Coordinates of C-alpha atoms in Angstrom, one line a residue:
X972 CA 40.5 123.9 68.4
X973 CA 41.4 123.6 72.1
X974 CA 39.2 125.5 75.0
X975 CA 41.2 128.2 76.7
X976 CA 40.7 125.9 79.7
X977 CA 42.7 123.2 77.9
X978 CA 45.0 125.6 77.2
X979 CA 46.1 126.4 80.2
X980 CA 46.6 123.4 81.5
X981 CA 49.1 122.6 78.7
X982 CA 50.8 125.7 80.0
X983 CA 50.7 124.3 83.6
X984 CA 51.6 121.0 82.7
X985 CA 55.4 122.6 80.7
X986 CA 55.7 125.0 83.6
X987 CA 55.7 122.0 85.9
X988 CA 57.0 119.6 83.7
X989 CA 54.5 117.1 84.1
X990 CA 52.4 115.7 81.8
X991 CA 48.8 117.4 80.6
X992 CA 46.9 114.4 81.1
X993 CA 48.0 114.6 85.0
X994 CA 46.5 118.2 85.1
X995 CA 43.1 116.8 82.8
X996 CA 42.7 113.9 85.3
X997 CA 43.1 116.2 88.8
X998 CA 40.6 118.6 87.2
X999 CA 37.8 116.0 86.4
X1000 CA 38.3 114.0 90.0
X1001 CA 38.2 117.6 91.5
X1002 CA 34.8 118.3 90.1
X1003 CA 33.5 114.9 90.7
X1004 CA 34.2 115.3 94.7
X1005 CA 32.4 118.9 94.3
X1006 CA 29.6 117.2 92.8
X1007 CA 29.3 114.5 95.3
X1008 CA 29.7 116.7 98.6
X1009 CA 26.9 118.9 97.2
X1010 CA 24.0 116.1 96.5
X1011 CA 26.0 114.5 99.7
X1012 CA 25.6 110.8 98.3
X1013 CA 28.5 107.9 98.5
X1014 CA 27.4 106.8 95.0
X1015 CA 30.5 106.0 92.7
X1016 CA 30.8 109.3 90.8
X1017 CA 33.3 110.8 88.0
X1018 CA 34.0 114.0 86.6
X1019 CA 34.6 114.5 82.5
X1020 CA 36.2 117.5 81.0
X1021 CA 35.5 118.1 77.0
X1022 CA 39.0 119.5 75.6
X1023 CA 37.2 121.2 72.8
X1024 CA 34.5 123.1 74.2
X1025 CA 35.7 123.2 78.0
X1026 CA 32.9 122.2 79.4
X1027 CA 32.9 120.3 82.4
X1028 CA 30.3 117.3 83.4
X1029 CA 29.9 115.1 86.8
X1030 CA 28.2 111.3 86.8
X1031 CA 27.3 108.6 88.3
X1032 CA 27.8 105.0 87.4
X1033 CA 26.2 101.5 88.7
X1034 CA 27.3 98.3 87.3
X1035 CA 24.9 96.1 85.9
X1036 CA 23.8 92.5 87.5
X1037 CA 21.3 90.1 86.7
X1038 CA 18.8 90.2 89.2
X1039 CA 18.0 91.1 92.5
X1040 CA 19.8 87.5 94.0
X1041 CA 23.2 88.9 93.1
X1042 CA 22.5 92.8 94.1
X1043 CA 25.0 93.4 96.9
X1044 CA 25.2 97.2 97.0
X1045 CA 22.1 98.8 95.8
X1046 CA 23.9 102.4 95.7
X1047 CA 26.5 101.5 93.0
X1048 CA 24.2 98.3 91.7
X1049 CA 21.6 97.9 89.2
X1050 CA 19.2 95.1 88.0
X1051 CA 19.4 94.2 84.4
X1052 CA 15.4 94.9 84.1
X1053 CA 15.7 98.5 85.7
X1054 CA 18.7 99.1 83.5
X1055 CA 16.8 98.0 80.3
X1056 CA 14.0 100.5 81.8
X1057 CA 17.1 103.6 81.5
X1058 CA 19.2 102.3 78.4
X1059 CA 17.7 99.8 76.5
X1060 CA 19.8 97.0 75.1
X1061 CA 22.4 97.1 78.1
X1062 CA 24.2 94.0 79.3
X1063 CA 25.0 92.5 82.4
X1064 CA 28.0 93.3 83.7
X1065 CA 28.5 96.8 82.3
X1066 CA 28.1 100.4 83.3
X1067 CA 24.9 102.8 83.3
X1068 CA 25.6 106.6 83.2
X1069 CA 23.6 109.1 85.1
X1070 CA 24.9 112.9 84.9
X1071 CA 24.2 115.3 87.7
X1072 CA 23.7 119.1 86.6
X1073 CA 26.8 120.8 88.1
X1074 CA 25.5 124.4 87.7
X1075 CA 24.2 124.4 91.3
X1076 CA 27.9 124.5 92.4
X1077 CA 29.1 127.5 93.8
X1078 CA 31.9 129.1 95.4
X1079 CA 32.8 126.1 98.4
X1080 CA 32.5 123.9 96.0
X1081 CA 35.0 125.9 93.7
X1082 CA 37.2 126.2 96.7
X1083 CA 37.1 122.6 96.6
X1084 CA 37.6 121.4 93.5
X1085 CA 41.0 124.1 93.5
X1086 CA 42.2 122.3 96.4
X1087 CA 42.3 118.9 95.1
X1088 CA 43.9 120.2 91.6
X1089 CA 47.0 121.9 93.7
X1090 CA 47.2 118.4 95.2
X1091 CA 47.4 116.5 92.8
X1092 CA 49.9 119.2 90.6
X1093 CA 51.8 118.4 93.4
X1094 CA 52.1 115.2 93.9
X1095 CA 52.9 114.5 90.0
X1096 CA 55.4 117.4 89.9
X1097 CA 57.0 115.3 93.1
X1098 CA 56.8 111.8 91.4
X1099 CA 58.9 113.6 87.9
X1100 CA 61.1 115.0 90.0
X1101 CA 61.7 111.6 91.8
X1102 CA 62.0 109.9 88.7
X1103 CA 64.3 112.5 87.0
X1104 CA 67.0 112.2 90.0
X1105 CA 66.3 109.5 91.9
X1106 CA 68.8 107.3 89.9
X1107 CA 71.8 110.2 89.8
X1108 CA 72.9 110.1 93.2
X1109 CA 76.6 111.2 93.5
X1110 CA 76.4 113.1 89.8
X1111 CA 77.6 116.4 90.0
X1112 CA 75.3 118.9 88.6
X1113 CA 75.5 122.2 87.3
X1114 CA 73.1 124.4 89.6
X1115 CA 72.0 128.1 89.8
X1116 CA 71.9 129.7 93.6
X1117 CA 68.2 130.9 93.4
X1118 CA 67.8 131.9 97.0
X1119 CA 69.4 131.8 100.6
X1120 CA 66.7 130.6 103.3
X1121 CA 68.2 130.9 106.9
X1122 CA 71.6 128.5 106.4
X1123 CA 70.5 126.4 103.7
X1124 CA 71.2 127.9 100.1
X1125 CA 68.1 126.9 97.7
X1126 CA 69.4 126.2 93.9
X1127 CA 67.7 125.6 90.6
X1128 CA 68.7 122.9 88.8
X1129 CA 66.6 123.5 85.6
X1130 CA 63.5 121.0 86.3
X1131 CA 63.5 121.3 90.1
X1132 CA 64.7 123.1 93.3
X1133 CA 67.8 121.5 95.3
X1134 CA 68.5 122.4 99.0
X1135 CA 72.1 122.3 100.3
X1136 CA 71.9 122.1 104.3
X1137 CA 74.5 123.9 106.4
X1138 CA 76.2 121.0 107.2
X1139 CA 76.8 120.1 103.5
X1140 CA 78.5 123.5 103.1
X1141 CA 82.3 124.6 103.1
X1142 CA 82.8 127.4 105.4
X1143 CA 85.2 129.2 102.8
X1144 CA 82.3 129.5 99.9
X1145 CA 79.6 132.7 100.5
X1146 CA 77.1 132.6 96.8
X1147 CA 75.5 135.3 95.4
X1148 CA 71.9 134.9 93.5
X1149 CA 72.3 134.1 89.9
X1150 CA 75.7 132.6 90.6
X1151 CA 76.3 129.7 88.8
X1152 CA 78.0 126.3 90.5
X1153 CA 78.7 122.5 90.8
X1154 CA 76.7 120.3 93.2
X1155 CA 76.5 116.8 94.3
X1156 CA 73.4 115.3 94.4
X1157 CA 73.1 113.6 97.7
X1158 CA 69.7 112.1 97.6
X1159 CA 66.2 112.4 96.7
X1160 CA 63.6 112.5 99.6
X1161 CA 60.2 111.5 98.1
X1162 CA 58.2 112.3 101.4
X1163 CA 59.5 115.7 101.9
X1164 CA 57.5 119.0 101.7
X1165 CA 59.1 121.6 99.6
X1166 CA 62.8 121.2 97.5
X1167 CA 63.0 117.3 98.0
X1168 CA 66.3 117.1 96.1
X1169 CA 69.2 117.3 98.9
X1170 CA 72.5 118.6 97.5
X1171 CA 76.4 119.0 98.8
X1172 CA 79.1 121.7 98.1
X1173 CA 80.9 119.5 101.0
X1174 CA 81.2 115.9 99.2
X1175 CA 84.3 114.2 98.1
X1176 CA 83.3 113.3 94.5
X1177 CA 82.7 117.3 93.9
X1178 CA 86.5 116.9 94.0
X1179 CA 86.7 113.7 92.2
X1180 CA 84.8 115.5 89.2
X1181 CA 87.1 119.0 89.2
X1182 CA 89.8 116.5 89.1
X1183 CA 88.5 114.8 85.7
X1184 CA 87.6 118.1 84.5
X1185 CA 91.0 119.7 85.0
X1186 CA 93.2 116.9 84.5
X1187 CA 93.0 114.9 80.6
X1188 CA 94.7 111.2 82.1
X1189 CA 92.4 111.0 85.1
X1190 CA 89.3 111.2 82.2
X1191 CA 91.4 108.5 80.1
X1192 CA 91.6 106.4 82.9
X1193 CA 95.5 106.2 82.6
X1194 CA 95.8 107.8 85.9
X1195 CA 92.8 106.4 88.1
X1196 CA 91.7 108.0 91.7
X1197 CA 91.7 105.2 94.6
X1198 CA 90.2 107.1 97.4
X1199 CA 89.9 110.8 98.7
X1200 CA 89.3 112.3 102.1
X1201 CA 87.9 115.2 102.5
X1202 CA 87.2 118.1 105.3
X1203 CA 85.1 120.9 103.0
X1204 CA 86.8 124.3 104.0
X1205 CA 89.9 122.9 105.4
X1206 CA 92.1 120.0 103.3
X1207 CA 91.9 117.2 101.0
X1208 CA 93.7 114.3 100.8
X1209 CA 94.0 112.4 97.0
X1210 CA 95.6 109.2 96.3
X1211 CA 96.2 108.7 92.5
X1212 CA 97.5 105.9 90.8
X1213 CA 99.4 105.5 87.1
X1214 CA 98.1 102.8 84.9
X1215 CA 101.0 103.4 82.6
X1216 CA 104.3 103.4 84.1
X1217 CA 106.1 106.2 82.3
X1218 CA 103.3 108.6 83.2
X1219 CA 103.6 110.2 87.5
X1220 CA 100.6 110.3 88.5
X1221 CA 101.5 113.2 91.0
X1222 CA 102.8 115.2 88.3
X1223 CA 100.1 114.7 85.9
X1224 CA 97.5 116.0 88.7
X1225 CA 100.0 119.0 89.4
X1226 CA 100.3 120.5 85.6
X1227 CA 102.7 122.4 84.6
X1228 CA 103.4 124.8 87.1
X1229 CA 100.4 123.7 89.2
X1230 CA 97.8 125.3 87.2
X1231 CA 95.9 122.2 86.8
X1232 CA 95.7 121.4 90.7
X1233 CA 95.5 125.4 91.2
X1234 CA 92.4 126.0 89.0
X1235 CA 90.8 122.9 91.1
X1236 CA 91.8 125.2 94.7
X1237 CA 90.2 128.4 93.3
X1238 CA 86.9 126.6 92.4
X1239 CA 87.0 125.5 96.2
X1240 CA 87.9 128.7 97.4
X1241 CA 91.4 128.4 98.3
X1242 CA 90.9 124.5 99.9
X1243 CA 94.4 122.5 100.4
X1244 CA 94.8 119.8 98.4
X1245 CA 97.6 117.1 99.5
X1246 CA 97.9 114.6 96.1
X1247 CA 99.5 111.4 97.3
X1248 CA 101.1 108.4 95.0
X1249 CA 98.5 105.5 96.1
X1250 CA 100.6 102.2 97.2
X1251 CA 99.4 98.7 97.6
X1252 CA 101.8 98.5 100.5
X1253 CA 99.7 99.4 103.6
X1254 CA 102.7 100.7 105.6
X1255 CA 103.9 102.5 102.6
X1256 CA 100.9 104.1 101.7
X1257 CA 100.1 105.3 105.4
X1258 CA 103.9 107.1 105.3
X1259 CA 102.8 108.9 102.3
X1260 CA 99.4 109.9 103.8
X1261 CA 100.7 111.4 106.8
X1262 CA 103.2 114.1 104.8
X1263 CA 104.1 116.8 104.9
X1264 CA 105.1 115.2 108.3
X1265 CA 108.4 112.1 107.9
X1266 CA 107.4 109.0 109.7
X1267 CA 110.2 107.3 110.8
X1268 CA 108.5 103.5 110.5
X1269 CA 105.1 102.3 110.5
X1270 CA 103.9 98.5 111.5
X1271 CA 101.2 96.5 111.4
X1272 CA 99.7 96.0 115.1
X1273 CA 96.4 94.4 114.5
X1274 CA 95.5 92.9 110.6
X1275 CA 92.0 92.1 111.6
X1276 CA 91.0 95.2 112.8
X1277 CA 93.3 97.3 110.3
X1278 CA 95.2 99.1 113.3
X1279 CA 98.5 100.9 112.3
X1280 CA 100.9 102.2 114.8
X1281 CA 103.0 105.0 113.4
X1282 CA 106.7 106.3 114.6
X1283 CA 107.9 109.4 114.3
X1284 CA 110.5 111.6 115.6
X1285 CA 109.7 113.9 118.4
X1286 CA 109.9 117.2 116.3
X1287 CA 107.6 115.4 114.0
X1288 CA 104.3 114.3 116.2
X1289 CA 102.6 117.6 116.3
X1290 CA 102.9 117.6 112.0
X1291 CA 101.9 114.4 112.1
X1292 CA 99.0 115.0 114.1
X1293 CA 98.1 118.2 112.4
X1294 CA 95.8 121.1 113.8
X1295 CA 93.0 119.6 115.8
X1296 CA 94.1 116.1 114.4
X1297 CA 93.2 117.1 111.0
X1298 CA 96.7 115.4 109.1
X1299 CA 95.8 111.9 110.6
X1300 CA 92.4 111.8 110.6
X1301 CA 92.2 112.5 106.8
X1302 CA 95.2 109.4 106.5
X1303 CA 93.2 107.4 108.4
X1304 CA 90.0 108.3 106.2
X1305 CA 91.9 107.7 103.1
X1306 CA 93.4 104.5 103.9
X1307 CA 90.7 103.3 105.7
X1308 CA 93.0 101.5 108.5
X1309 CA 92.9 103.3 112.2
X1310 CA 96.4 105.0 113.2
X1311 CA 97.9 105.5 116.4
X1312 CA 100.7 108.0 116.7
X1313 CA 103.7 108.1 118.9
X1314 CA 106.4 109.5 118.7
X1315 CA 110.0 107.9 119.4
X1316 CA 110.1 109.2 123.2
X1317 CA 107.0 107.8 123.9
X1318 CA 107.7 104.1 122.0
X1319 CA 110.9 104.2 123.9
X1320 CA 109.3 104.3 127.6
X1321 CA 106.7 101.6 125.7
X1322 CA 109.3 99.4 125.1
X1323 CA 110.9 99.9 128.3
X1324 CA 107.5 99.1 130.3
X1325 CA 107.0 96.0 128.6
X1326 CA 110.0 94.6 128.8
X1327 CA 110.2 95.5 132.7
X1328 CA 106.8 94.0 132.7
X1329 CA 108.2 90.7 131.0
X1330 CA 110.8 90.2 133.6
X1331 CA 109.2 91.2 136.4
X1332 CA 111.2 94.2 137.3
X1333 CA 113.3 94.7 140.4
X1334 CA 111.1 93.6 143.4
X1335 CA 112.3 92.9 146.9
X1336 CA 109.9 91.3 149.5
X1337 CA 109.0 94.1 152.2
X1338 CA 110.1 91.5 154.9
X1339 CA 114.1 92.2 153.7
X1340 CA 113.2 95.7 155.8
X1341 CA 113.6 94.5 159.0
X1342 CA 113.7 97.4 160.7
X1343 CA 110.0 98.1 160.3
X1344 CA 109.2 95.4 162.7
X1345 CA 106.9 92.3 162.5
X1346 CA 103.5 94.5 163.2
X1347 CA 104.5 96.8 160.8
X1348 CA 105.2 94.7 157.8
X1349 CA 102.2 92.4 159.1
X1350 CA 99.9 95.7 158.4
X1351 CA 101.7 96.6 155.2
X1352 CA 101.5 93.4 153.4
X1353 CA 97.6 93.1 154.2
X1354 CA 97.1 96.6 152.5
X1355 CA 98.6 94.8 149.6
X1356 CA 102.2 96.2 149.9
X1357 CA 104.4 93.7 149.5
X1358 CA 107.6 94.5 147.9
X1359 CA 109.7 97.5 148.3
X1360 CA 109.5 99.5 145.5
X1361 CA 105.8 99.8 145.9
X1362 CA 106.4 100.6 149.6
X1363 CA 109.0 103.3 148.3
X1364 CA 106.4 104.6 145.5
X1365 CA 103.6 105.5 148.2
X1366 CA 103.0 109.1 149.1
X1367 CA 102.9 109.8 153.1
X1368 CA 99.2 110.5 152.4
X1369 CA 98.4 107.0 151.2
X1370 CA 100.3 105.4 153.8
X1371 CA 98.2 106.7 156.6
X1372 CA 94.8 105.3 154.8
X1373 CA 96.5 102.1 156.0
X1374 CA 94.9 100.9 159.2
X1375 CA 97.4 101.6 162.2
X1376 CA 99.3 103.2 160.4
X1377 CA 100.2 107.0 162.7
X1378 CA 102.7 109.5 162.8
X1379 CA 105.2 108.0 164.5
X1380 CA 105.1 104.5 162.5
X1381 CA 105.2 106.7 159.3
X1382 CA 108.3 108.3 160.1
X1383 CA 110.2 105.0 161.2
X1384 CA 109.1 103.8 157.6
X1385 CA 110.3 106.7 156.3
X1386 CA 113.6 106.4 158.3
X1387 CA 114.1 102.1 157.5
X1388 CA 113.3 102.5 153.4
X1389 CA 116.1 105.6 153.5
X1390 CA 118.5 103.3 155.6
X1391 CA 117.4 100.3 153.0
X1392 CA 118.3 102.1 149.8
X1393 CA 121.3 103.7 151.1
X1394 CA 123.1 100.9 151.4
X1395 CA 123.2 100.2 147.5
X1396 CA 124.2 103.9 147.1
X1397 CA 127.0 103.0 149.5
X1398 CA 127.9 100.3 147.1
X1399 CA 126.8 97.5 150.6
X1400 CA 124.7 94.7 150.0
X1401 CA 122.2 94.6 153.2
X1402 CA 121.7 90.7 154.5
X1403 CA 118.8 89.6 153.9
X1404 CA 118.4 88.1 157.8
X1405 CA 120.6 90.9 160.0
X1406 CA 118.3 92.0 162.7
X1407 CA 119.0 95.5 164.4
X1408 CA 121.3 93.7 166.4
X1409 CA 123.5 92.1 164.1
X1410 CA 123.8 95.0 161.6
X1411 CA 125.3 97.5 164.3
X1412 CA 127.0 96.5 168.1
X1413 CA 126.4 93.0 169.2
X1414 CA 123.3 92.4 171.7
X1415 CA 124.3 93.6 175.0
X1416 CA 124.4 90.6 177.4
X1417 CA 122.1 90.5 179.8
X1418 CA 118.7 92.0 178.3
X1419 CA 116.3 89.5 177.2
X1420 CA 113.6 90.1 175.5
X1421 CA 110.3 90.0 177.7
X1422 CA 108.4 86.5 177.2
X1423 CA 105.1 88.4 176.2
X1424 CA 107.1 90.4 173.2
X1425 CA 108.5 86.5 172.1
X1426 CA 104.9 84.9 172.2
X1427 CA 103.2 88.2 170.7
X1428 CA 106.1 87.5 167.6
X1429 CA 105.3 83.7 167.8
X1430 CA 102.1 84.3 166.7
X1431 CA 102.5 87.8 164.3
X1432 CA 99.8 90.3 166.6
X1433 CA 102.7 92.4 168.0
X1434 CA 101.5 96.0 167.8
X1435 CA 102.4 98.9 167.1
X1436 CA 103.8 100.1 170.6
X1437 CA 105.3 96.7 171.0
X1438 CA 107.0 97.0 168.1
X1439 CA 108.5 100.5 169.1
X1440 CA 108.9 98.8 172.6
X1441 CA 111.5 96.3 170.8
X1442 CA 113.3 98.6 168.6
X1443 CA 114.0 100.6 172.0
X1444 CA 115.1 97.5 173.4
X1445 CA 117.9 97.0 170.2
X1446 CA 119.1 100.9 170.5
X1447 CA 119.7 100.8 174.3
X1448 CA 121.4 97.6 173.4
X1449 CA 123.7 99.2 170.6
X1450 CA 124.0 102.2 173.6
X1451 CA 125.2 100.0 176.2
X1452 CA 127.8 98.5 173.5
X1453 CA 129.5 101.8 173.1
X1454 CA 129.5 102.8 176.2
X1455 CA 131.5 100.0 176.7
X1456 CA 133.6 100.5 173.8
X1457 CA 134.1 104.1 175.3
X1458 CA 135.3 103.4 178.8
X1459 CA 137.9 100.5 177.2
X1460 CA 139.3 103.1 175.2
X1461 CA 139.1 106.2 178.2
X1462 CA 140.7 103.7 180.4
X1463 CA 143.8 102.2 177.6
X1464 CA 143.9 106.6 177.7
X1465 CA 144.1 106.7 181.4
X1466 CA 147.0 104.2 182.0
X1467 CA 149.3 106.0 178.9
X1468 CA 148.7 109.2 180.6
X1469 CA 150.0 107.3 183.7
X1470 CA 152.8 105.7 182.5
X1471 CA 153.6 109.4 181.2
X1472 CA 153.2 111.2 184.1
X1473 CA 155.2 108.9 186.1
X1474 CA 158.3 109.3 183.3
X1475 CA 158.1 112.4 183.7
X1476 CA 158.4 113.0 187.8
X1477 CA 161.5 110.2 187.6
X1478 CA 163.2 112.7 185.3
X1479 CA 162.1 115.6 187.8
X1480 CA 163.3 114.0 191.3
X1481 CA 167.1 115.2 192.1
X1482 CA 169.8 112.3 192.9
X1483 CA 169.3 111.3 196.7
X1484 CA 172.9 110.7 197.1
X1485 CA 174.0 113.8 195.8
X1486 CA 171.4 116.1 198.0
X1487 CA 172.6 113.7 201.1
X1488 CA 176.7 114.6 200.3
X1489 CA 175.8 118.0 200.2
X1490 CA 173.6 118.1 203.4
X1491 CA 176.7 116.3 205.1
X1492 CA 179.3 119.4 204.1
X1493 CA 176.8 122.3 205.0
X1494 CA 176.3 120.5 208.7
X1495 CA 180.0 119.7 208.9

């Protein structure tokens, strides 16, 4: 019959699920380091436990060698002639007991020998838990919620304790102890203190499994999963596919009336589940992964990389995109291809870019200005402004960051780019070479322009005030030329009023002969 002691390490061993001879080995190595500590010796040393009686014994051994030529460690080594001396009849090569009393021992010792056992009870009960699991990663298994420790939840899963971290939890599930769930097992961590198992509430194939729970063709295999996206708490995207043809594979995952899809949302706590008819046609699939939103077309914009760019009407981008980006970064998880949304506004200015890029776009060389002046379009184009359009594009503030570039020269810019562009609203082409001259009165004659202002030109370092210097030189000019124009025109007036003045006294003046008659008779 069995000692008690044995006993109760049988009991240990099924409590623990490890085996008894685990338990039987920790104990006899645990006595054997008591045993050596005490007599403090390095002397090779083992421990023996008799399962009948109990009783526990401690000894040393020394291996056997022929003489004292091959005697390398005389602790653990023994001569054949002082062997012979102990045991008679022993043989080189073998093993020569001598037991040590173990009564001595006391309480350190004890304290000891408890230590090592836990130890060792713990490191088997790690290694069959390793072994159980390590090979079932991904199973879902059925789990107990044993306790709550800070965020994690610790379950039982019959042989072993599981931890599910916070970040492998849905935010809609709260557990009670004692209630019973399904888990995916995530991983076994072999170095870990405490519940090595590491388990998920948040994992895609806990879905996967509902599904082939709940629905009988996805178990059959005639309606297989391809992929599934998942955001625990939030929504899941499915994409199912129909080995036989006159089975949906939508439908089948629906039931009759939803109840098949519905019993899958309750066990997730009111999750949404989007099912979606799986398509070898990329562009195809990706319109079926972004509903509930209706893509307008979908193309191809980089095969290597597996980029998608998606079209969609303006009342459809913020579907498309979902809360927070939710409804396209589940398609893009579930078709495994990255998508870039716009919607048909945005293409549209795209398009319109690029193709403006590709022809160039409307640019006019800043010299066709000419009334900016040479100085002034010399300063311009070395800031790197040298068309037009850019010059009309800059804000007043950017203009003056230009060197020599003040007040006054920012509102004659102002003025010329106005005068520019109106002439196209006025329907007027301006010429490309009119000067201030040409474009309003002719050049007055007799004004030349200084010889310093021509050689400055010559050689392009007119400055600013030169520059306004000229342009003064071109309005007095246009001044002078209506001035003229104005005292042709009073004088053509003065010679009419003449002409009618003088018509006007002839008609006035009485006849000369007839006042003379008359002057005659009165006198006479």
């Amino acid at each position: 019959m069995a000692s008690a002691l044995y006993q109760s390490i049988e009991l240990l061993s099924r409590e623990k699920g490890i085996e008894p001879q685990i338990v039987v080995g920790a104990v006899e190595e645990a006595i054997a380091l008591a045993t050596r500590k005490y007599y403090k010796t390095q002397e090779n040393m083992r421990g023996e436990l008799n399962k009948d009686t109990g009783e526990i014994t401690a000894y040393i051994y020394k291996t056997v060698v022929a003489n004292d030529d091959e005697l390398e460690d005389p602790v653990n080594q023994i001569t054949l002639e002082e062997a012979n001396e102990l045991a008679p009849g022993v043989e080189v090569g073998s093993e020569i007991r001598m037991y040590r009393d173990t009564t001595p021992l006391g309480r350190i010792a004890a304290q000891l020998a408890k230590q090592v056992i836990f130890q060792k009870v713990r490191e088997a009960e790690r290694d069959t838990v390793f072994n159980e699991y390590a090979h079932r990663e991904k199973e879902v298994l059925n789990a107990t919620v044993k306790r709550i420790e800070g965020q994690d939840v610790i379950y039982d899963l019959g042989k072993a304790e599981a931890r599910c971290p916070k970040r492998e939890q849905s935010r809609l599930e709260q557990f009670t102890i004692g209630e019973r769930v399904r888990v995916v097992l995530l991983k076994v961590d072999r170095a870990a203190k405490g519940p090595q198992v590491i388990v998920s509430r948040a994992a895609p194939e806990l879905v996967q499994n509902l599904f082939q729970s709940e629905v009988p063709e996805i178990y059959d295999n005639t309606v297989t999963i391809r992929a599934i996206a998942r955001e625990a708490g939030e929504r899941t995207k499915i994409a199912v596919q129909s080995r036989d043809k006159d089975v949906d594979p939508v439908g089948a995952c629906v039931g009759m009336k939803g109840m098949r899809v519905q019993s899958i949302i309750r066990e997730l706590r009111g999750e949404k589940i989007d099912i979606i008819e799986f398509s070898e046609e990329i562009t195809t699939f990706a319109e079926k992964a972004l509903q509930p939103a209706k893509v307008s077309r979908v193309s191809i914009t980089d095969l290597t990389d597996k980029q998608l760019e998606v079209i969609v009407d303006d009342t459809q981008l913020s579907l498309a995109i979902g809360k927070k980006g939710q409804n396209v970064r589940l398609a893009a998880k579930l078709l495994g291809w990255k998508i870039d949304i716009k919607s048909e506004e945005e293409k549209r200015q795209e398009v319109e870019q690029q193709m403006q890029a590709l022809t160039g776009g409307p640019s006019t060389p800043i010299e066709q200005v000419t009334e900016l002046g040479e100085g002034i379009i010399q300063k311009l184009v070395a800031a790197g402004i040298t068309t037009v359009e850019g010059l009309a594009d800059m804000t007043p503030e950017q203009l003056e960051e230009i060197p020599g570039i003040g007040e006054k020269t920012l509102e004659r810019i102002s003025v010329a780019v106005r005068h520019y562009f109106g002439h196209f609203e006025e329907g007027e082409e301006p010429e490309p070479s009119a000067t201030a001259g040409e474009a309003g009165a002719p050049e007055p004659e007799g004004i030349d322009e200084p010889a310093a202002l021509t050689a400055a030109a010559d050689t392009g370092t007119i400055s600013e005030g030169e520059s306004e210097i000229e342009t003064a030189e071109a309005v007095a000019g246009t001044a002078e030329a209506e001035l003229e124009n104005s005292q042709e025109v009073l004088e053509e007036a003065t010679e009419d009023q003449d002409e009618t003045a003088a018509e006007l006294a002839v008609d006035n003046v009485p006849d000369v002969d007839e006042g003379t008659e008359e002057n005659e008779e009165g006198g006479a």
